[in-house]
Short mmCIF file of C-alpha atoms and ligand atoms in Angstrom, two decimals:
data_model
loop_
_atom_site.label_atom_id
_atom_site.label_comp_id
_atom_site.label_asym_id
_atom_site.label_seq_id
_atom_site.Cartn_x
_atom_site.Cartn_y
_atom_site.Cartn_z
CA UNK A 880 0.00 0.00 0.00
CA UNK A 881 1.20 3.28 -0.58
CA UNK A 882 2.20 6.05 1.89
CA UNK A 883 1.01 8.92 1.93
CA UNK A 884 3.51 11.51 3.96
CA UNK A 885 3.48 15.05 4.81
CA UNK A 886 3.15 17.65 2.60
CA UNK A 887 5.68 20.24 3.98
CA UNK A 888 8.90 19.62 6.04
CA UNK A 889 7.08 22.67 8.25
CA UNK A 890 3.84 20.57 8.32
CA UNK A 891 5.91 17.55 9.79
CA UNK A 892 7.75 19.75 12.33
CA UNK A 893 4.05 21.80 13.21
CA UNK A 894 2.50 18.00 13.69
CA UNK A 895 4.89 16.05 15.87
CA UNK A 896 5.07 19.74 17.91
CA UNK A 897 1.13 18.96 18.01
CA UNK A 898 1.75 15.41 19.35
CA UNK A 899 4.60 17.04 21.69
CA UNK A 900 2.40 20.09 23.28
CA UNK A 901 -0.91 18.75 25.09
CA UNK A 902 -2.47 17.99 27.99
CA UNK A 903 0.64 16.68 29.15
CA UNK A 904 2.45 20.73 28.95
CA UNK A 905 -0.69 22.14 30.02
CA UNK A 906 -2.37 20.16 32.83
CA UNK A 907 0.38 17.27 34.12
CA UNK A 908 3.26 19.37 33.79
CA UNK A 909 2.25 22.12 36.40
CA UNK A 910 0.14 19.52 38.92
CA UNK A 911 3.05 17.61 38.85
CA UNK A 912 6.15 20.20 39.20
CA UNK A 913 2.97 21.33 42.10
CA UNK A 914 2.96 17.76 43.60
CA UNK A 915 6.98 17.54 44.10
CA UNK A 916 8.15 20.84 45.34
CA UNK A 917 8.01 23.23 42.03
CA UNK A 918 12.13 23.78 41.36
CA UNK A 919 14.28 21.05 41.80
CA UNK A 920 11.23 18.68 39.98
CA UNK A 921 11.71 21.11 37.34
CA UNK A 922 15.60 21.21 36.86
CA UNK A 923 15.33 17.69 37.00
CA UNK A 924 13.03 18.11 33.91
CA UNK A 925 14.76 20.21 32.12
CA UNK A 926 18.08 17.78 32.63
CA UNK A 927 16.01 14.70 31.51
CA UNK A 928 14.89 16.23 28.13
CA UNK A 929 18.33 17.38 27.74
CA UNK A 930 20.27 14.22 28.54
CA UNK A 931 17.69 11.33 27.73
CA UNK A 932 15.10 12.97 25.71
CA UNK A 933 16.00 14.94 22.42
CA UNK A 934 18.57 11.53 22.06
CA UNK A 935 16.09 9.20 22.02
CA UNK A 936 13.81 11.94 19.98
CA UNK A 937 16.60 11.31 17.49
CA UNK A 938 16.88 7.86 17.18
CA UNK A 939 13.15 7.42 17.27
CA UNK A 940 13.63 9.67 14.05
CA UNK A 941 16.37 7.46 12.62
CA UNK A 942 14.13 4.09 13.05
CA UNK A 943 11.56 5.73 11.39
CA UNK A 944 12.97 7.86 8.58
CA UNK A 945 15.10 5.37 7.49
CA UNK A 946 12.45 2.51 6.92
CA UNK A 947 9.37 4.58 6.39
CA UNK A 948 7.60 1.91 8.23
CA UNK A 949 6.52 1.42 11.98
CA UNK A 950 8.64 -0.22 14.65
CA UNK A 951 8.14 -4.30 13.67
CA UNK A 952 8.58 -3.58 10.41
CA UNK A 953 11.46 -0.55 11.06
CA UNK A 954 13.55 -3.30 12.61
CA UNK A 955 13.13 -6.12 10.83
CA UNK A 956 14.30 -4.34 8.08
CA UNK A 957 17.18 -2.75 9.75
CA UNK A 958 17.97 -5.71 12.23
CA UNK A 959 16.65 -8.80 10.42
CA UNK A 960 16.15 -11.70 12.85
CA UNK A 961 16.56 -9.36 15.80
CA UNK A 962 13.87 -9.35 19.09
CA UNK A 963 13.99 -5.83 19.19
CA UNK A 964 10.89 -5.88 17.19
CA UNK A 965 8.36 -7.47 19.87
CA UNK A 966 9.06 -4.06 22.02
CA UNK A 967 6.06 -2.95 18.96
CA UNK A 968 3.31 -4.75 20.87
CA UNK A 969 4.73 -3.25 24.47
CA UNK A 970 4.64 0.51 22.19
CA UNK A 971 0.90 -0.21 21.34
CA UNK A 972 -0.20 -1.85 24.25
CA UNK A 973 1.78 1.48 25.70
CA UNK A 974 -0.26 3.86 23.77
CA UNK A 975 -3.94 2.45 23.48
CA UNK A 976 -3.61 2.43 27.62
CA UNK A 977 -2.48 5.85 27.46
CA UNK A 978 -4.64 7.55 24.98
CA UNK A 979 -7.51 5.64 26.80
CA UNK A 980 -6.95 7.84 30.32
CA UNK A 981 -5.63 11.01 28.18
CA UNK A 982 -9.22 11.37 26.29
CA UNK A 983 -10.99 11.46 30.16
CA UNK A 984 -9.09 14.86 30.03
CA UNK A 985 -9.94 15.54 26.94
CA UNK A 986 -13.80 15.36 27.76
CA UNK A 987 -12.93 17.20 30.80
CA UNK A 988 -11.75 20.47 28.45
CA UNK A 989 -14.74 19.71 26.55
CA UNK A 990 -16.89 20.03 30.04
CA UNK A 991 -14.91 23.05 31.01
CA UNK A 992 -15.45 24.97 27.20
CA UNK A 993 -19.16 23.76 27.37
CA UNK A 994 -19.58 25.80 30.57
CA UNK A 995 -17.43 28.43 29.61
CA UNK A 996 -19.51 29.11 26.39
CA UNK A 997 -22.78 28.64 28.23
CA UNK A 998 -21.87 31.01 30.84
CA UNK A 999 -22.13 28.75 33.75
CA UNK A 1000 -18.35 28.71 34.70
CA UNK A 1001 -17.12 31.89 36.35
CA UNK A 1002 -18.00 33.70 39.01
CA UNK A 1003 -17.25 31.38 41.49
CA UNK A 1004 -14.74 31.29 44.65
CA UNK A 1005 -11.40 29.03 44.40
CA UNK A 1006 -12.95 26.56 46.83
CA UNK A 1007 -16.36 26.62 44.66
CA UNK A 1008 -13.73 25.58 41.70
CA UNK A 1009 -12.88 22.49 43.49
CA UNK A 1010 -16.02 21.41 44.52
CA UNK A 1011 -17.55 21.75 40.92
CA UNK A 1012 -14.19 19.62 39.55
CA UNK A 1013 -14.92 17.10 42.58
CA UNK A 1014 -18.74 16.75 41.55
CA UNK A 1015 -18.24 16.80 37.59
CA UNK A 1016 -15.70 13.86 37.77
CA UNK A 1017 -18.12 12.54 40.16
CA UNK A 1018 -20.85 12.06 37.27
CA UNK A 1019 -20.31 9.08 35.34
CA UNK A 1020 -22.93 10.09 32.65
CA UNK A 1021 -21.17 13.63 32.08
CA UNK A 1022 -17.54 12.48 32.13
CA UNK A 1023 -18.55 9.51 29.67
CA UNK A 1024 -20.66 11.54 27.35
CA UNK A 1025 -17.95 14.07 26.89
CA UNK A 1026 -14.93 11.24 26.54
CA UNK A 1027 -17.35 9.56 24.09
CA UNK A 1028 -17.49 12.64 22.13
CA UNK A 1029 -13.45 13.71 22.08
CA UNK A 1030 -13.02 10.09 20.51
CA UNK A 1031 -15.26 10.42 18.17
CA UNK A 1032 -13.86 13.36 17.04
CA UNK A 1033 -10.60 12.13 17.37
CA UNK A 1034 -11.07 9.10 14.84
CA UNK A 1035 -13.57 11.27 12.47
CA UNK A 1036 -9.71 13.25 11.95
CA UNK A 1037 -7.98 10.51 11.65
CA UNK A 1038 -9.94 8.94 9.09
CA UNK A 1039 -8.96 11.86 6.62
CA UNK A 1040 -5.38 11.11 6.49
CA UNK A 1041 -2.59 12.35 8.06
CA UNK A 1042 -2.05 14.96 5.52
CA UNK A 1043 -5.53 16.49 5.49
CA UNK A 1044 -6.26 15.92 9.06
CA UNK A 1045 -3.43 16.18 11.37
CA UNK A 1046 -1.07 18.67 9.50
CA UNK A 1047 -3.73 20.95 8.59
CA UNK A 1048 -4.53 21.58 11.89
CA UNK A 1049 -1.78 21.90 13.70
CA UNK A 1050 -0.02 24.20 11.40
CA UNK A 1051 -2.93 27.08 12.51
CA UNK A 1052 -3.50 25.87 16.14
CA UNK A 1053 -0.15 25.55 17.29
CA UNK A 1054 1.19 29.22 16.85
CA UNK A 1055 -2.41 30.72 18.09
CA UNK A 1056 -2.09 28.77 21.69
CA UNK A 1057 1.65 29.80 21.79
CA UNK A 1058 0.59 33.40 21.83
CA UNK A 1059 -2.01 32.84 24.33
CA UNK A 1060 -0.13 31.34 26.67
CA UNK A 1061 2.19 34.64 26.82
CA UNK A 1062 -0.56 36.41 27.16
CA UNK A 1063 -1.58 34.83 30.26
CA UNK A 1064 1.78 34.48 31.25
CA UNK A 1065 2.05 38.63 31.26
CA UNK A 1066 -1.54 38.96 33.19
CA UNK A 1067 -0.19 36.40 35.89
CA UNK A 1068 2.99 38.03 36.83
CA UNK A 1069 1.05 41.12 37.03
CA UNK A 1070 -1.20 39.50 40.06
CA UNK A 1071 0.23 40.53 43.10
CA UNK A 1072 2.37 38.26 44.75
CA UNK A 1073 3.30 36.54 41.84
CA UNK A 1074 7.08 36.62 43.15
CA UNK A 1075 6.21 33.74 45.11
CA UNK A 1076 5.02 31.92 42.34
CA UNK A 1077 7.65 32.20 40.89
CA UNK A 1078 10.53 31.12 43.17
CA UNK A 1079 8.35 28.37 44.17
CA UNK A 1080 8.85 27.53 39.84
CA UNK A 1081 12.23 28.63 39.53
CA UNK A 1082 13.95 27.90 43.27
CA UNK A 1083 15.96 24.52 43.56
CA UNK A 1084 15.62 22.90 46.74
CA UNK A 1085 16.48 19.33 46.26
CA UNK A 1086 14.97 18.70 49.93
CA UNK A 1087 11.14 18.48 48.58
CA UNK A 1088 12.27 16.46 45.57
CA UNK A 1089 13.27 12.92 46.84
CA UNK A 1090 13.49 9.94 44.38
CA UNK A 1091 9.34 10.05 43.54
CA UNK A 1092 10.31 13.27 42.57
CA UNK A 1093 13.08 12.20 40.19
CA UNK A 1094 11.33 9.22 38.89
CA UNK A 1095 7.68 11.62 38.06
CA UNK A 1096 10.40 13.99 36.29
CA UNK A 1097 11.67 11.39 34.37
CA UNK A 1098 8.26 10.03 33.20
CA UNK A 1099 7.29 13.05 32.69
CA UNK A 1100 9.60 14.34 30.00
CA UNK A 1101 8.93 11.39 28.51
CA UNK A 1102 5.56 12.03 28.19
CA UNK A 1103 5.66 15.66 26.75
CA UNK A 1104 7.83 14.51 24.16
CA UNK A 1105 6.23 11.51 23.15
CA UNK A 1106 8.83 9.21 23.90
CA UNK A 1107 9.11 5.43 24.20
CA UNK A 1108 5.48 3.85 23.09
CA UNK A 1109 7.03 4.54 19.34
CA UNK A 1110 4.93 7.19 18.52
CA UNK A 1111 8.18 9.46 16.97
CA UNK A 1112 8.86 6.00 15.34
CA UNK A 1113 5.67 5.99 13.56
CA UNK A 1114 5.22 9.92 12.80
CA UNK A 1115 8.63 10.07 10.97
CA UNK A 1116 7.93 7.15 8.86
CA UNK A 1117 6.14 9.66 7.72
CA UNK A 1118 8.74 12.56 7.38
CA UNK A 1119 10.78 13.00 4.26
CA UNK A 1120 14.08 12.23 3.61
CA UNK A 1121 15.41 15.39 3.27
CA UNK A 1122 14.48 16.71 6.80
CA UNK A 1123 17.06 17.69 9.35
CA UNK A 1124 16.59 15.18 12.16
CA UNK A 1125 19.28 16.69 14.26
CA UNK A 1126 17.80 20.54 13.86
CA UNK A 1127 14.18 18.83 14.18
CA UNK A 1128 14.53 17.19 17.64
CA UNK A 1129 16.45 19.92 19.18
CA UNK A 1130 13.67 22.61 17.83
CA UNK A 1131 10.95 20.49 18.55
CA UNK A 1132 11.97 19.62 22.60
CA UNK A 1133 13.14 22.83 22.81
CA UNK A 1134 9.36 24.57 22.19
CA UNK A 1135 7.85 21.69 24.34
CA UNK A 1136 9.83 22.15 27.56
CA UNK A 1137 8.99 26.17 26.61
CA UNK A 1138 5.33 25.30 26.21
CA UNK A 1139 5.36 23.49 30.01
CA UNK A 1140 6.76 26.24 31.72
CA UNK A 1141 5.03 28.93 29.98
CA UNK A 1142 2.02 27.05 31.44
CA UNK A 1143 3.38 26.76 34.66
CA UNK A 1144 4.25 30.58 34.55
CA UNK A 1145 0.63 31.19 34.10
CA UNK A 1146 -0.61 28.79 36.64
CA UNK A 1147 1.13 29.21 39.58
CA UNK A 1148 2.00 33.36 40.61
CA UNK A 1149 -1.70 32.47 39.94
CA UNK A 1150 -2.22 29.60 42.81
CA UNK A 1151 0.07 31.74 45.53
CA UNK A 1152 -1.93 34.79 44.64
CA UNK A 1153 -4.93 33.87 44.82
CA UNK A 1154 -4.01 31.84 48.44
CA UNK A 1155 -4.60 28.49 46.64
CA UNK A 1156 -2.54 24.75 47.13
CA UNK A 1157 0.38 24.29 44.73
CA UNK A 1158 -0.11 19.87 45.69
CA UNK A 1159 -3.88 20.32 44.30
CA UNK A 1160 -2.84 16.69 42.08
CA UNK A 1161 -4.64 16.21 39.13
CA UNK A 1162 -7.51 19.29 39.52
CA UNK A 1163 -5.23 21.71 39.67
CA UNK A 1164 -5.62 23.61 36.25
CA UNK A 1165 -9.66 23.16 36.26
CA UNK A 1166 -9.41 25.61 39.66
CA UNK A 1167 -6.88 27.62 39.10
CA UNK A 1168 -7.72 28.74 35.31
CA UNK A 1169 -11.58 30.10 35.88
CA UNK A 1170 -9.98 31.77 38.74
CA UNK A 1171 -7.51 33.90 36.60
CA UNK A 1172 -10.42 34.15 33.76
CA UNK A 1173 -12.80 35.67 36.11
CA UNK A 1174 -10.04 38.36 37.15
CA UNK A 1175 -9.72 39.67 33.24
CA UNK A 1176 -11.58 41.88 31.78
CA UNK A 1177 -14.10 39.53 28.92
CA UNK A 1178 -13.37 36.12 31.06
CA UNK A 1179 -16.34 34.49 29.33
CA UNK A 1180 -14.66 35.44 25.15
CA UNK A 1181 -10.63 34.18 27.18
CA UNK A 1182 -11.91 30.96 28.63
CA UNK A 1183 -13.49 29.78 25.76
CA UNK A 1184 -10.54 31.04 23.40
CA UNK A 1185 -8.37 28.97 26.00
CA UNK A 1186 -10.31 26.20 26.23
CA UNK A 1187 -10.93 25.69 22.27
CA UNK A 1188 -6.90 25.93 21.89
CA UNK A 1189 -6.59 23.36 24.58
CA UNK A 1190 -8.79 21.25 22.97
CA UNK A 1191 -6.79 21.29 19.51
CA UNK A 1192 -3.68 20.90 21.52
CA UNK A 1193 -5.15 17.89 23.08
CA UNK A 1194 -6.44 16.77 19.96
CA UNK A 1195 -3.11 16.82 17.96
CA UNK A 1196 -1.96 14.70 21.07
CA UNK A 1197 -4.66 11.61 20.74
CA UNK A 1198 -4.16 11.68 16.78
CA UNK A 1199 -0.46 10.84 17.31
CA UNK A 1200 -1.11 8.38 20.03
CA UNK A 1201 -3.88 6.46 17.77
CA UNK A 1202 -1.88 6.30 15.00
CA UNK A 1203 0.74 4.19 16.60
CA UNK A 1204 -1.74 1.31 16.63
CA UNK A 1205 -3.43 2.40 13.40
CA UNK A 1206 0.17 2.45 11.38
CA UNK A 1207 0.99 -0.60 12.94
CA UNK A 1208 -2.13 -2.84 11.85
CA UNK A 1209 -1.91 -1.31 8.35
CA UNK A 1210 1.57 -2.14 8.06
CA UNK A 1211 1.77 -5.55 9.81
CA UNK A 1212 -1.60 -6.99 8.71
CA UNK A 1213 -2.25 -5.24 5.49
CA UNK A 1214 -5.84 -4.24 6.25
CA UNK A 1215 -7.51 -1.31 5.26
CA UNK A 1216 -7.44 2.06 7.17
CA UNK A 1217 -10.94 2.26 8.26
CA UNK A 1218 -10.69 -1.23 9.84
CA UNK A 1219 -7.53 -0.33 11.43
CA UNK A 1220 -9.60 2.33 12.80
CA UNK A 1221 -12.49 0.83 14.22
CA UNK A 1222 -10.52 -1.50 16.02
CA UNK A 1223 -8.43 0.74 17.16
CA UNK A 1224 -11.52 2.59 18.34
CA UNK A 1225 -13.02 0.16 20.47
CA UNK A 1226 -10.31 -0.94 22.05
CA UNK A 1227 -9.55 2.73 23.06
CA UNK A 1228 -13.27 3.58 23.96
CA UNK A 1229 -13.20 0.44 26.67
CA UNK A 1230 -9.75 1.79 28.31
CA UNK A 1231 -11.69 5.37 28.35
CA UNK A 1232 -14.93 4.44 29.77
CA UNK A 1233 -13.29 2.55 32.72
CA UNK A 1234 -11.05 5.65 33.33
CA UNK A 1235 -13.49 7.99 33.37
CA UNK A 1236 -15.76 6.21 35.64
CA UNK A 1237 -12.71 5.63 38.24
CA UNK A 1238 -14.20 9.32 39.55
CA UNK A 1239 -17.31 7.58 40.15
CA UNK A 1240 -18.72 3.92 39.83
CA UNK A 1241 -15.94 2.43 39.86
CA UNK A 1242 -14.13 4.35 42.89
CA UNK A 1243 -13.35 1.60 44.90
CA UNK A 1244 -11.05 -0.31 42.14
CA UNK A 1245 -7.84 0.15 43.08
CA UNK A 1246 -4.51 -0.85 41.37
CA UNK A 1247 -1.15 -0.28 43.10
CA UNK A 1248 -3.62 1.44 45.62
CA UNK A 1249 -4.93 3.90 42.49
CA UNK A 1250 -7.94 4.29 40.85
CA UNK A 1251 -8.22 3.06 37.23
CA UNK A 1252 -7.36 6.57 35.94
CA UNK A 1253 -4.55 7.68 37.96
CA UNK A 1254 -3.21 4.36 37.78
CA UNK A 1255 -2.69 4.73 34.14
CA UNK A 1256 -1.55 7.54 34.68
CA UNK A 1257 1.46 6.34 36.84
CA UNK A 1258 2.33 3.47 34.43
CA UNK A 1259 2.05 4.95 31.19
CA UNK A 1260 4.68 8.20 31.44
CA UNK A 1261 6.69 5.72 34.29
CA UNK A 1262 6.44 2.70 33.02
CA UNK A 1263 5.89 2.03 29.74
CA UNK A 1264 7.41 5.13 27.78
CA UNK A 1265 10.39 4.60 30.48
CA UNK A 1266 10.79 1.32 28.84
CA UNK A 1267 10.19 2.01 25.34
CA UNK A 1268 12.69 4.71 26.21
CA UNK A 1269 15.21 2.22 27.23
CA UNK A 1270 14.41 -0.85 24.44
CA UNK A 1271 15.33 2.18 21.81
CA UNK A 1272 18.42 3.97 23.83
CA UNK A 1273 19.86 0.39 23.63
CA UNK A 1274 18.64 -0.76 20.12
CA UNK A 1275 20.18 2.44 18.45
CA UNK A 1276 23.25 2.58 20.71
CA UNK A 1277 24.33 -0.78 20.69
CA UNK A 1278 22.60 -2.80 18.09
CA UNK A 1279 21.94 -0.36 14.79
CA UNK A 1280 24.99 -0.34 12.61
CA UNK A 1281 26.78 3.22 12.95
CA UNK A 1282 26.73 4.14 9.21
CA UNK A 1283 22.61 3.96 9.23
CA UNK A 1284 22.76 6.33 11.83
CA UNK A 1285 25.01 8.79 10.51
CA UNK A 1286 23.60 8.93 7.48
CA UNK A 1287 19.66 9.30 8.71
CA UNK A 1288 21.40 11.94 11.22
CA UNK A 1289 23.32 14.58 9.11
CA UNK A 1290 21.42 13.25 5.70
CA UNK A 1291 24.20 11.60 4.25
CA UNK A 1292 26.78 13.91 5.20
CA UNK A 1293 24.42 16.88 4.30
CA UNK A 1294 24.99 18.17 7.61
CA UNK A 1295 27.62 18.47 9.90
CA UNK A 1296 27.40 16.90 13.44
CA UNK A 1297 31.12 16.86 14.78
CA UNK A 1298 29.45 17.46 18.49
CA UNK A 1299 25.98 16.22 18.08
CA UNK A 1300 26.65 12.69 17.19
CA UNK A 1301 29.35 11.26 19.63
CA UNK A 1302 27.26 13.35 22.34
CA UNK A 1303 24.04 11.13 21.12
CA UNK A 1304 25.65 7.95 20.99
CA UNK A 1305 27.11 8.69 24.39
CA UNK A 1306 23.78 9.16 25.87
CA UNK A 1307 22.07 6.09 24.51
CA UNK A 1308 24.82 3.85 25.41
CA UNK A 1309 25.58 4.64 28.67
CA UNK A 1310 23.63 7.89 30.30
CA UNK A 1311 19.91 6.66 29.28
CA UNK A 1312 20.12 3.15 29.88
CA UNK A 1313 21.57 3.97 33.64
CA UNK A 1314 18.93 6.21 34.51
CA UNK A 1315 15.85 4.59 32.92
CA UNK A 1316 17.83 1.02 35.08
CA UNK A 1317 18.00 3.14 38.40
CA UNK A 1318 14.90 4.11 38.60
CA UNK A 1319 13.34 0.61 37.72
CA UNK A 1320 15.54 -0.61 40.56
CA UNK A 1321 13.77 2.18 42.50
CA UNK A 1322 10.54 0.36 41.73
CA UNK A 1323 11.63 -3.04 43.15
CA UNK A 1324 12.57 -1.22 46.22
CA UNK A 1325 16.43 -2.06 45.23
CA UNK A 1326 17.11 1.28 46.14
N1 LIG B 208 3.16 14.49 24.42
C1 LIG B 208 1.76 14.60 24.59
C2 LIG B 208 1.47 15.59 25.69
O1 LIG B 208 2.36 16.12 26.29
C3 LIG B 208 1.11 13.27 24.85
C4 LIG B 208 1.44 12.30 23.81
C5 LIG B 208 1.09 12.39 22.51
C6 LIG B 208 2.22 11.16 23.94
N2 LIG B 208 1.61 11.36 21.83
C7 LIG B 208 2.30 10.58 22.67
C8 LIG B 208 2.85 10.58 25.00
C9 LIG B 208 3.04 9.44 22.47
C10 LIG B 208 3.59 9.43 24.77
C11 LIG B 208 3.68 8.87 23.52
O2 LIG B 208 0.36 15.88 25.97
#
């Protein structure tokens, strides 16, 4: 079957930024850095995208770009006979779980633009905030209705094509929620007592950090940049051969890890000024943003502007999860897109429902002493994309013949990488690999 690709090498760039920036820059970013102490969570952040994640960004790339196919098939073309390839199942196994609890979110921006555009949501006190978070999530027919609805929107997309679908709108929604974000970013640091806000972002203290700390870090980068379940494998199957992995990986982490703290620059002079908890978990967005709408002059036209960008952000997000599974059925089973769809579909939809009724009905299922939803929410970034993370650190740094992955990364010698190469194979050899091991010996209490 033919491929269809990109059109532009700006289109491929402006859709894997759209599978970067989402929920995970915008609402786990800032509940998390708010969870583990604000600073030091947030250095460690920034050192985990520098040392673990634009490398594996890259040789996510160089699987892809070089086979044009999705991981099985990636590697048993570049690695014939090798077991490498089974880590595809753990990717979509990875990434159905994940997109499952991601679209309870989704419907959750869906509930919060809904009440925005009907007028219902401001005008309320911080503490009302929480309560009306507390009793939404509590209402299994509301939370389902609304995740029912993101996914069908979500595979009504997809089923126009990457080109059509995906690029087209990320190219116009990306730039537009950029600018809004520094909008908000100016109003909060105008809020008095924003200063504390902001040393609670930007102070190190490694004392409130600990190893859970280090480990939701970890996970976390990994999860704003898409790492690990091989979604970058399966979007740059996509990209053409001409593009400049190198530039593209650095550019691309570099606006994602801008994106997360632009949002925590909004949220939190926000939370200090208005006397609200940093550790809020989860909720912490849905109280904090009607709160700063309510303050600015038009609240109503700015929540539902922010909420509509959210949505496209999350949107981009779920398109580039699906398609892992979607790519992968095409190109191992050779059926047609549509059925690769639907099943994709249902399977999702199940994973969804039970998250979003882990508020509710199903409350009192635990799993590692979690509900459904924040369970997967713990094992996909920490688990799974830490593991994908580590399968393709070691594939590319000890397994993929060198001259493949000089040529994907400087394009045949196109480009010059007298730094950027030994630095990459460096990481993936020995820097990943021991901290993605640590922390797993973390888990088994080894340490
Ligand atoms: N990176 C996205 C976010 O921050 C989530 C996401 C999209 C993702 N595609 C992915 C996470 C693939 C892991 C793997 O919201």
């Amino acid at each position: 079957m033919k491929r269809t690709g990109f059109a532009t090498r700006l289109g491929a760039i402006a859709a894997t930024v759209g599978s970067a920036v989402g929920l995970g820059n915008i609402w786990r970013f800032p509940y998390q850095a708010g969870e583990n102490g604000g600073g030091a969570y947030i250095l460690v952040y920034l050192l985990c995208v520098l040392l673990l994640g634009v490398p594996i960004m890259m040789s996510e790339f160089v699987i892809g770009r070089s086979t044009h196919k999705s991981m099985k098939g990636a590697i048993e073309q570049l690695s014939p006979g090798s077991p490498f390839k089974f880590f595809a199942y753990v990717g979509v196994l990875g990434a159905l779980l994940i997109c499952g609890y991601y679209s309870v979110v989704c419907g959750w921006v869906i509930e919060y633009l809904w009440s925005s555009v009907s007028g219902t949501l401001l005008n309320h006190t911080p503490e009302q905030y929480s309560e009306i978070f507390t009793t939404f999530v509590g209402t299994p027919q509301r939370c389902v209705m609304w995740t029912l609805l993101f996914l069908v929107l979500n595979f009504l997309v997809l089923n126009r094509g990457i080109e059509k679908g995906v690029e087209r709108i990320s190219n116009v929604m990306m730039p537009v929620l950029f600018v809004l974000l520094i909008v908000f970013c100016v109003n909060s640091l105008m809020l008095p007592d924003s200063d504390d806000g902001l040393e609670f972002l930007f102070e190190v203290d490694f004392d409130d950090l600990g190893w859970k700390g280090v480990v939701d870090a970890m996970g976390q980068a990994f999860m704003s940049l898409s790492l690990g379940v091989t979604c970058l494998i399966t979007y740059s199957s996509y990209f053409k051969d001409d593009s400049n992995l190198m530039k593209d990986a650095v550019t691309i982490s570099m606006l994602d890890s801008l994106v997360a703290i632009l949002a925590g620059i909004v949220i939190f002079p926000a939370v200090f000024s208005f006397g609200l908890e940093p550790n809020a978990g989860p909720k912490l967005i849905f109280e904090i943003l009607p709160t700063i709408f309510q303050q600015l002059p038009g609240g109503t036209i700015w929540a539902v502007l922010f909420f509509v960008l959210l949505f496209f952000a999350s949107i981009t997000s779920t398109i580039s999860l699906s398609e892992i599974p979607i790519t992968f059925m095409i190109d191992e089973y050779n059926i047609s897109r549509i059925k690769a769809i639907i099943i994709t579909a249902v399977l999702m939809t199940i994973v969804a429902v039970l998250s979003a009724l882990s508020f509710s009905t199903l409350s009192d299922v635990k799993l590692l002493d979690r509900n459904i939803f924040d369970f997967l929410d713990f094992v996909g970034p920490n688990f799974f994309m830490l593991l994908g993370g580590l399968v393709t650190a070691i594939y590319v740094g000890w397994f993929l013949n060198k001259d493949i992955i000089h040529n994907q990364l400087t394009n045949g010698g196109a480009h010059r990488s007298r730094f950027v190469q030994p630095y990459i194979i460096f990481s993936l050899r020995y820097i990943a690999p021991v901290a993605i091991i640590l922390i797993f010996l973390y888990y088994v209490g080894i340490i």
